Amino acid sequence: KDSTHLFVQDHKDWNALGLPPRLIQSMSSKFNLAQPTSVQSRTIQTVQDPANSEKNILIHSETGSGKTLAYLLPIVQRLGFSLDGS
């Protein structure tokens, strides 16, 4: 059974999540990731919220929903893309 609920249209696109343009371009061109899944959109917004900076965040979702990327993108954003000003 397809997990169509993971790709519902009511969540934000990559640009709306405040990720650096170069990172978004890489995800789109190299990895064919046109839009975030709902778990990615919700997780990235939660991780980026300053109110959650000292909190543990637990994500529970089915395999293949994009949890790992949802955790990694904010880390990549802070480490790699903040260094070059992008």
Short mmCIF file of C-alpha atoms in Angstrom, two decimals:
data_model
loop_
_atom_site.label_atom_id
_atom_site.label_comp_id
_atom_site.label_asym_id
_atom_site.label_seq_id
_atom_site.Cartn_x
_atom_site.Cartn_y
_atom_site.Cartn_z
CA LYS A 1 0.00 0.00 0.00
CA ASP A 2 1.39 3.40 -0.97
CA SER A 3 1.93 5.94 1.77
CA THR A 4 0.27 8.79 -0.05
CA HIS A 5 -0.35 10.65 3.19
CA LEU A 6 3.41 11.33 3.35
CA PHE A 7 3.17 13.57 0.32
CA VAL A 8 0.03 15.54 1.06
CA GLN A 9 -0.01 18.99 -0.48
CA ASP A 10 -0.72 20.93 2.72
CA HIS A 11 2.87 21.02 3.96
CA LYS A 12 5.51 23.55 3.04
CA ASP A 13 7.99 23.26 0.21
CA TRP A 14 11.75 23.27 0.76
CA ASN A 15 12.03 27.03 0.23
CA ALA A 16 9.44 27.77 2.89
CA LEU A 17 11.45 25.81 5.45
CA GLY A 18 14.26 28.36 5.45
CA LEU A 19 16.94 26.05 4.09
CA PRO A 20 19.81 27.58 2.12
CA PRO A 21 19.09 27.86 -1.63
CA ARG A 22 22.24 25.90 -2.54
CA LEU A 23 21.17 23.01 -0.29
CA ILE A 24 17.70 23.00 -1.85
CA GLN A 25 19.20 23.03 -5.34
CA SER A 26 21.44 20.07 -4.49
CA MET A 27 18.55 18.07 -3.09
CA SER A 28 16.44 18.79 -6.15
CA SER A 29 19.04 18.18 -8.83
CA LYS A 30 21.21 15.43 -7.36
CA PHE A 31 18.69 13.52 -5.30
CA ASN A 32 15.42 14.34 -7.09
CA LEU A 33 13.74 15.55 -3.89
CA ALA A 34 11.16 17.96 -5.22
CA GLN A 35 9.27 18.54 -1.96
CA PRO A 36 9.52 17.45 1.66
CA THR A 37 7.34 14.71 3.08
CA SER A 38 4.98 15.75 5.84
CA VAL A 39 7.28 14.31 8.52
CA GLN A 40 10.24 16.22 7.06
CA SER A 41 8.32 19.48 6.95
CA ARG A 42 7.04 19.14 10.50
CA THR A 43 10.35 17.96 11.91
CA ILE A 44 12.47 20.66 10.27
CA GLN A 45 10.10 23.36 11.51
CA THR A 46 10.23 21.89 15.02
CA VAL A 47 14.03 21.61 15.05
CA GLN A 48 14.43 25.16 13.74
CA ASP A 49 12.15 26.64 16.41
CA PRO A 50 14.38 28.38 18.98
CA ALA A 51 11.96 27.33 21.72
CA ASN A 52 13.04 23.73 21.10
CA SER A 53 16.80 24.32 21.09
CA GLU A 54 17.37 22.61 24.43
CA LYS A 55 14.77 19.88 23.98
CA ASN A 56 14.99 16.31 22.75
CA ILE A 57 12.88 15.66 19.68
CA LEU A 58 11.53 12.20 18.97
CA ILE A 59 10.13 11.38 15.55
CA HIS A 60 7.97 8.34 15.02
CA SER A 61 6.98 7.49 11.48
CA GLU A 62 7.06 4.56 9.12
CA THR A 63 10.14 3.38 7.27
CA GLY A 64 10.86 5.44 4.18
CA SER A 65 9.06 8.55 5.40
CA GLY A 66 12.20 10.71 5.47
CA LYS A 67 12.99 10.85 9.19
CA THR A 68 16.77 10.64 8.76
CA LEU A 69 16.88 13.50 6.26
CA ALA A 70 14.58 15.51 8.53
CA TYR A 71 17.13 15.23 11.33
CA LEU A 72 20.15 15.82 9.09
CA LEU A 73 19.10 18.87 7.08
CA PRO A 74 19.06 21.30 10.03
CA ILE A 75 22.45 19.94 11.13
CA VAL A 76 23.91 20.37 7.63
CA GLN A 77 22.40 23.83 7.51
CA ARG A 78 24.04 24.86 10.79
CA LEU A 79 27.42 23.26 10.14
CA GLY A 80 28.13 23.57 6.46
CA PHE A 81 26.04 26.31 5.01
CA SER A 82 26.42 28.78 7.88
CA LEU A 83 30.20 28.79 7.42
CA ASP A 84 30.12 30.22 3.92
CA GLY A 85 27.32 32.72 4.55
CA SER A 86 24.74 30.92 2.42
#
